[in-house]
Amino acid sequence: MAYTTGTASFNLDLNDLIEEAYERAGIEVRTGYEFRTARRSLNLLTIEWANRGINLWTIQEGAIAMVTGQSVYPIPDDTIDLLDHVIRQNNGTASTQSDINISRISESTYSTIPNKLTTGRPIQVWVNRQSAQTNSTSITLSTTITSTSTTIVLSSVSGLTTTGFIKIDSETIGYTNIDGTSLINCTRAQNYTTAAAHTAGAAIYVQNLPCINVWPAPNAGGDYTFIYWRLRRMQDAGNGVNVEDIPFRFIPCMVAGLAFYIASKRIDASPERIVFLKTEYEQQWLLASQEDREKASDRFVPRQLFY
């Protein structure tokens, strides 16, 4: 009598996935360059998937403890966008914890707020979707600072935005204003780094971190936590022995997409083959994306205003 395997763990490591894609493209893998160019195409493919919409397996919950008077907070570098968010009061206290809605606004709406330093319970948030890149500058630290300094004097502020983030050694520091060559109202130990002392002459790097801007800035005694659900980037293609950062139901789609990408780069691939692979890829994406969706019913709540 025959029996089933009793397992349901089939997956393709990177080497097998690339070989399958090349076979579908009708191309033989001969050198290490084929694997190198396929890994590059695979990373581009996952970025394309992020642009196509919400991938449920990349949704993560996060929390930011809010500080009195601080209105700008960085979010993880690999964040694509925020899907939902609330302000939680008394986080972790079972008897009094409560989640309160905070509305998302655009940059143009945030820019028209007359006094961005007003304090209170945050009710609005602008999500500033920066590139997360770190850029070197010719700027240096003019004077030695301690781990608690909130004013930082630089050799120059050329190229710095009015509000932003810099990196000194391994610490990320946020600032909300510039006065001469000084950064003022600095918030230390941002982006999961540790506050430390830094000596004069240390190099200054600019960090274009994605961040949230809340209004009003948190008031004293509010005990606010910004709770969010974010869409993160998919992890990069590995070194051959890794499996990809996708659920099993997307394996056929990834193979089909990679086969199309590979064939598109080959001058010896026939146009008919490329069209076929493109059609197959779109069909596999449709099947996978229709499965990877919320199964709950939609709920619409009317909003009423009275004057």
Tab-separated table of C-alpha atoms in Angstrom:
chain	number	residue	atom	x	y	z
A	1	MET	CA	0.000	0.000	0.000
A	2	ALA	CA	1.298	3.449	-0.915
A	3	TYR	CA	1.316	6.294	1.579
A	4	THR	CA	1.615	10.044	1.273
A	5	THR	CA	4.769	11.743	2.508
A	6	GLY	CA	3.036	13.305	5.501
A	7	THR	CA	4.848	16.586	4.841
A	8	ALA	CA	3.922	19.844	3.117
A	9	SER	CA	7.210	21.748	3.138
A	10	PHE	CA	8.194	21.907	-0.550
A	11	ASN	CA	10.124	25.024	-1.468
A	12	LEU	CA	12.844	26.065	-3.900
A	13	ASP	CA	16.155	27.433	-2.726
A	14	LEU	CA	17.641	30.195	-4.847
A	15	ASN	CA	19.712	27.875	-7.072
A	16	ASP	CA	16.753	25.618	-7.872
A	17	LEU	CA	14.488	28.613	-8.474
A	18	ILE	CA	16.971	30.128	-10.945
A	19	GLU	CA	17.485	26.828	-12.762
A	20	GLU	CA	13.720	26.349	-13.122
A	21	ALA	CA	13.365	29.876	-14.510
A	22	TYR	CA	16.144	29.361	-17.057
A	23	GLU	CA	14.587	26.075	-18.183
A	24	ARG	CA	11.240	27.805	-18.721
A	25	ALA	CA	13.015	30.477	-20.737
A	26	GLY	CA	14.585	27.742	-22.859
A	27	ILE	CA	18.118	28.812	-21.902
A	28	GLU	CA	20.907	26.644	-20.514
A	29	VAL	CA	22.810	27.799	-17.433
A	30	ARG	CA	26.516	27.639	-18.263
A	31	THR	CA	28.447	30.150	-16.141
A	32	GLY	CA	28.268	31.847	-12.792
A	33	TYR	CA	27.217	35.068	-14.502
A	34	GLU	CA	23.808	33.546	-15.253
A	35	PHE	CA	23.217	33.153	-11.528
A	36	ARG	CA	24.504	36.667	-10.822
A	37	THR	CA	22.228	38.351	-13.360
A	38	ALA	CA	19.291	36.201	-12.198
A	39	ARG	CA	19.763	37.344	-8.577
A	40	ARG	CA	19.749	40.951	-9.778
A	41	SER	CA	16.547	40.349	-11.743
A	42	LEU	CA	14.991	38.627	-8.735
A	43	ASN	CA	15.582	41.677	-6.528
A	44	LEU	CA	14.025	43.908	-9.193
A	45	LEU	CA	11.081	41.515	-9.399
A	46	THR	CA	10.304	41.821	-5.680
A	47	ILE	CA	10.391	45.621	-5.989
A	48	GLU	CA	7.882	45.355	-8.833
A	49	TRP	CA	5.635	43.263	-6.584
A	50	ALA	CA	5.755	45.988	-3.930
A	51	ASN	CA	4.581	48.479	-6.565
A	52	ARG	CA	1.716	46.190	-7.574
A	53	GLY	CA	-0.008	46.471	-4.217
A	54	ILE	CA	-0.256	45.045	-0.719
A	55	ASN	CA	1.541	41.760	-0.065
A	56	LEU	CA	-0.072	40.404	3.094
A	57	TRP	CA	2.993	38.519	4.319
A	58	THR	CA	4.987	41.781	4.476
A	59	ILE	CA	2.610	43.524	6.897
A	60	GLN	CA	4.188	44.109	10.310
A	61	GLU	CA	2.994	45.843	13.452
A	62	GLY	CA	5.232	48.361	15.170
A	63	ALA	CA	5.181	50.830	18.048
A	64	ILE	CA	6.858	54.161	18.728
A	65	ALA	CA	6.907	55.554	22.265
A	66	MET	CA	6.123	59.252	21.903
A	67	VAL	CA	8.127	61.945	23.658
A	68	THR	CA	6.737	65.210	25.022
A	69	GLY	CA	7.157	67.967	22.439
A	70	GLN	CA	8.687	65.711	19.750
A	71	SER	CA	6.700	65.754	16.516
A	72	VAL	CA	9.003	63.853	14.086
A	73	TYR	CA	9.836	60.141	14.523
A	74	PRO	CA	11.739	57.821	12.169
A	75	ILE	CA	10.212	54.516	11.090
A	76	PRO	CA	12.163	51.412	9.946
A	77	ASP	CA	14.343	51.905	6.859
A	78	ASP	CA	12.670	49.112	4.880
A	79	THR	CA	9.169	50.594	5.236
A	80	ILE	CA	7.239	51.012	1.987
A	81	ASP	CA	4.190	52.656	3.524
A	82	LEU	CA	1.924	52.651	6.562
A	83	LEU	CA	-1.450	50.976	6.188
A	84	ASP	CA	-3.126	51.832	9.501
A	85	HIS	CA	-2.211	53.636	12.703
A	86	VAL	CA	-3.665	54.638	16.062
A	87	ILE	CA	-2.570	56.550	19.154
A	88	ARG	CA	-2.542	54.219	22.159
A	89	GLN	CA	-2.786	55.687	25.628
A	90	ASN	CA	-1.486	53.827	28.692
A	91	ASN	CA	0.177	51.140	26.572
A	92	GLY	CA	0.350	47.813	28.409
A	93	THR	CA	-2.043	48.828	31.181
A	94	ALA	CA	-4.964	46.458	30.810
A	95	SER	CA	-7.566	48.430	32.741
A	96	THR	CA	-7.026	51.822	31.049
A	97	GLN	CA	-5.342	51.124	27.674
A	98	SER	CA	-7.233	52.646	24.773
A	99	ASP	CA	-6.634	53.120	21.029
A	100	ILE	CA	-7.698	56.426	19.500
A	101	ASN	CA	-7.862	57.172	15.806
A	102	ILE	CA	-5.218	59.433	14.245
A	103	SER	CA	-5.998	60.726	10.755
A	104	ARG	CA	-3.453	60.621	7.947
A	105	ILE	CA	-2.956	63.907	6.130
A	106	SER	CA	-0.961	64.984	3.081
A	107	GLU	CA	2.195	67.069	2.972
A	108	SER	CA	0.226	70.055	1.692
A	109	THR	CA	-2.194	69.847	4.623
A	110	TYR	CA	0.620	69.453	7.168
A	111	SER	CA	2.489	72.412	5.699
A	112	THR	CA	-0.506	74.721	6.275
A	113	ILE	CA	-0.727	74.014	10.028
A	114	PRO	CA	0.094	77.426	11.581
A	115	ASN	CA	1.877	76.250	14.746
A	116	LYS	CA	3.496	72.824	14.447
A	117	LEU	CA	4.873	73.102	18.004
A	118	THR	CA	1.412	73.036	19.595
A	119	THR	CA	1.159	70.213	22.145
A	120	GLY	CA	-1.771	67.943	22.944
A	121	ARG	CA	-3.027	64.492	21.985
A	122	PRO	CA	-1.812	63.813	18.416
A	123	ILE	CA	-4.781	63.650	16.025
A	124	GLN	CA	-3.075	63.933	12.610
A	125	VAL	CA	-0.035	62.332	10.988
A	126	TRP	CA	1.869	62.996	7.785
A	127	VAL	CA	3.928	60.017	6.553
A	128	ASN	CA	7.117	61.336	4.937
A	129	ARG	CA	8.255	58.507	2.635
A	130	GLN	CA	11.970	59.135	2.199
A	131	SER	CA	14.526	56.901	0.423
A	132	ALA	CA	16.267	55.704	3.634
A	133	GLN	CA	19.664	56.389	2.040
A	134	THR	CA	22.632	57.727	4.027
A	135	ASN	CA	24.778	60.347	2.262
A	136	SER	CA	28.242	61.565	3.198
A	137	THR	CA	28.997	65.294	3.490
A	138	SER	CA	32.009	67.552	3.988
A	139	ILE	CA	30.498	68.758	7.273
A	140	THR	CA	32.102	67.947	10.621
A	141	LEU	CA	31.224	68.370	14.277
A	142	SER	CA	32.640	71.668	15.579
A	143	THR	CA	32.545	70.985	19.311
A	144	THR	CA	32.527	67.852	21.419
A	145	ILE	CA	29.042	66.826	22.593
A	146	THR	CA	27.807	64.563	25.371
A	147	SER	CA	25.189	61.822	25.076
A	148	THR	CA	22.504	64.259	26.263
A	149	SER	CA	23.363	67.388	24.232
A	150	THR	CA	20.354	68.825	22.393
A	151	THR	CA	22.224	71.588	20.528
A	152	ILE	CA	24.894	70.487	18.063
A	153	VAL	CA	27.300	72.929	16.436
A	154	LEU	CA	28.564	71.977	12.966
A	155	SER	CA	31.260	73.347	10.697
A	156	SER	CA	28.533	74.117	8.140
A	157	VAL	CA	24.874	73.440	7.491
A	158	SER	CA	25.149	73.573	3.694
A	159	GLY	CA	22.811	71.028	2.109
A	160	LEU	CA	20.924	70.229	5.334
A	161	THR	CA	17.146	70.488	5.378
A	162	THR	CA	15.450	72.553	8.085
A	163	THR	CA	14.215	69.391	9.794
A	164	GLY	CA	15.813	65.973	9.416
A	165	PHE	CA	18.243	63.363	10.665
A	166	ILE	CA	22.025	63.162	10.771
A	167	LYS	CA	24.351	60.336	11.746
A	168	ILE	CA	27.487	60.819	13.837
A	169	ASP	CA	29.575	57.681	14.298
A	170	SER	CA	26.881	55.044	14.953
A	171	GLU	CA	24.195	57.329	16.415
A	172	THR	CA	21.262	58.787	14.517
A	173	ILE	CA	20.126	62.213	15.744
A	174	GLY	CA	16.977	64.079	14.774
A	175	TYR	CA	16.703	67.861	14.740
A	176	THR	CA	13.791	70.242	14.201
A	177	ASN	CA	15.478	73.562	13.421
A	178	ILE	CA	18.733	75.262	12.417
A	179	ASP	CA	20.122	78.411	14.023
A	180	GLY	CA	23.264	79.617	12.274
A	181	THR	CA	25.464	76.526	12.127
A	182	SER	CA	23.750	74.882	15.101
A	183	LEU	CA	21.150	72.148	15.055
A	184	ILE	CA	18.691	72.804	17.872
A	185	ASN	CA	15.954	70.782	19.585
A	186	CYS	CA	17.877	67.602	18.787
A	187	THR	CA	16.466	64.207	19.749
A	188	ARG	CA	19.129	61.631	20.456
A	189	ALA	CA	19.336	57.875	19.844
A	190	GLN	CA	16.878	57.755	16.937
A	191	ASN	CA	16.333	54.829	14.528
A	192	TYR	CA	17.143	52.211	17.215
A	193	THR	CA	20.638	53.618	17.885
A	194	THR	CA	22.263	54.490	21.220
A	195	ALA	CA	23.092	57.979	22.465
A	196	ALA	CA	26.812	58.543	22.894
A	197	ALA	CA	29.404	61.311	23.272
A	198	HIS	CA	31.097	62.487	20.055
A	199	THR	CA	34.331	64.415	19.631
A	200	ALA	CA	34.944	67.546	17.582
A	201	GLY	CA	35.874	66.771	13.979
A	202	ALA	CA	33.596	63.734	13.680
A	203	ALA	CA	32.107	63.295	10.215
A	204	ILE	CA	28.441	64.173	9.664
A	205	TYR	CA	26.233	62.000	7.464
A	206	VAL	CA	22.754	62.911	6.264
A	207	GLN	CA	20.099	60.212	6.688
A	208	ASN	CA	16.990	60.482	4.531
A	209	LEU	CA	14.888	58.348	6.844
A	210	PRO	CA	11.197	57.658	6.310
A	211	CYS	CA	9.393	59.252	9.221
A	212	ILE	CA	6.098	60.350	10.661
A	213	ASN	CA	5.193	63.933	11.545
A	214	VAL	CA	2.428	64.132	14.149
A	215	TRP	CA	0.297	67.106	15.150
A	216	PRO	CA	-0.114	68.297	17.802
A	217	ALA	CA	3.194	67.267	19.337
A	218	PRO	CA	2.585	65.028	22.390
A	219	ASN	CA	1.837	66.890	25.613
A	220	ALA	CA	3.306	66.001	28.993
A	221	GLY	CA	1.602	63.191	30.902
A	222	GLY	CA	-0.211	61.777	27.877
A	223	ASP	CA	1.600	58.414	27.842
A	224	TYR	CA	1.102	58.109	24.074
A	225	THR	CA	2.351	55.303	21.838
A	226	PHE	CA	2.053	55.453	18.058
A	227	ILE	CA	0.912	51.985	16.963
A	228	TYR	CA	1.172	51.271	13.244
A	229	TRP	CA	0.864	48.497	10.683
A	230	ARG	CA	3.418	48.890	7.923
A	231	LEU	CA	4.191	47.329	4.560
A	232	ARG	CA	7.872	46.313	4.567
A	233	ARG	CA	10.194	45.473	1.705
A	234	MET	CA	10.749	41.833	0.812
A	235	GLN	CA	14.146	40.486	1.799
A	236	ASP	CA	16.899	40.375	-0.817
A	237	ALA	CA	17.806	37.311	-2.866
A	238	GLY	CA	20.409	35.239	-1.037
A	239	ASN	CA	23.557	33.314	-1.897
A	240	GLY	CA	22.041	30.148	-3.362
A	241	VAL	CA	21.040	28.098	-0.322
A	242	ASN	CA	18.360	30.501	0.949
A	243	VAL	CA	14.672	30.317	0.166
A	244	GLU	CA	12.933	33.519	-0.849
A	245	ASP	CA	10.897	35.759	1.435
A	246	ILE	CA	7.539	34.690	-0.031
A	247	PRO	CA	4.750	32.270	0.964
A	248	PHE	CA	4.629	28.948	-0.893
A	249	ARG	CA	1.661	30.038	-3.021
A	250	PHE	CA	3.824	32.671	-4.749
A	251	ILE	CA	6.583	30.257	-5.839
A	252	PRO	CA	5.040	29.578	-9.307
A	253	CYS	CA	4.586	33.327	-9.818
A	254	MET	CA	8.192	34.089	-8.864
A	255	VAL	CA	9.532	31.410	-11.199
A	256	ALA	CA	7.346	32.661	-14.058
A	257	GLY	CA	8.326	36.280	-13.433
A	258	LEU	CA	12.035	35.479	-13.272
A	259	ALA	CA	11.812	33.459	-16.501
A	260	PHE	CA	10.228	36.480	-18.225
A	261	TYR	CA	12.881	38.855	-16.847
A	262	ILE	CA	15.699	36.538	-17.966
A	263	ALA	CA	14.320	36.054	-21.480
A	264	SER	CA	13.779	39.818	-21.862
A	265	LYS	CA	17.532	40.366	-21.426
A	266	ARG	CA	18.625	37.790	-23.998
A	267	ILE	CA	19.112	38.841	-27.615
A	268	ASP	CA	18.746	35.201	-28.686
A	269	ALA	CA	15.266	34.845	-27.130
A	270	SER	CA	12.460	34.881	-29.678
A	271	PRO	CA	9.773	37.576	-29.386
A	272	GLU	CA	7.120	34.841	-29.332
A	273	ARG	CA	8.826	33.201	-26.339
A	274	ILE	CA	9.004	36.507	-24.472
A	275	VAL	CA	5.303	37.199	-25.090
A	276	PHE	CA	4.420	33.691	-23.891
A	277	LEU	CA	6.489	34.078	-20.709
A	278	LYS	CA	4.968	37.496	-20.031
A	279	THR	CA	1.448	36.088	-20.422
A	280	GLU	CA	2.272	33.152	-18.153
A	281	TYR	CA	3.749	35.490	-15.544
A	282	GLU	CA	0.665	37.723	-15.496
A	283	GLN	CA	-1.588	34.679	-15.173
A	284	GLN	CA	0.415	33.329	-12.230
A	285	TRP	CA	0.401	36.775	-10.602
A	286	LEU	CA	-3.367	36.992	-10.970
A	287	LEU	CA	-3.868	33.587	-9.345
A	288	ALA	CA	-1.501	34.317	-6.461
A	289	SER	CA	-2.683	37.881	-5.800
A	290	GLN	CA	-6.344	36.837	-5.762
A	291	GLU	CA	-5.496	34.313	-3.056
A	292	ASP	CA	-3.296	36.741	-1.112
A	293	ARG	CA	-6.063	39.077	0.009
A	294	GLU	CA	-8.160	39.864	3.044
A	295	LYS	CA	-11.094	37.474	3.395
A	296	ALA	CA	-13.054	39.614	5.844
A	297	SER	CA	-16.049	41.629	4.729
A	298	ASP	CA	-15.594	45.337	4.098
A	299	ARG	CA	-17.196	47.679	6.607
A	300	PHE	CA	-18.106	51.239	5.662
A	301	VAL	CA	-18.882	53.787	8.364
A	302	PRO	CA	-20.573	57.027	7.254
A	303	ARG	CA	-19.099	60.254	8.545
A	304	GLN	CA	-21.550	62.966	9.501
A	305	LEU	CA	-20.868	66.629	10.149
A	306	PHE	CA	-23.268	69.029	11.846
A	307	TYR	CA	-23.091	72.788	11.889
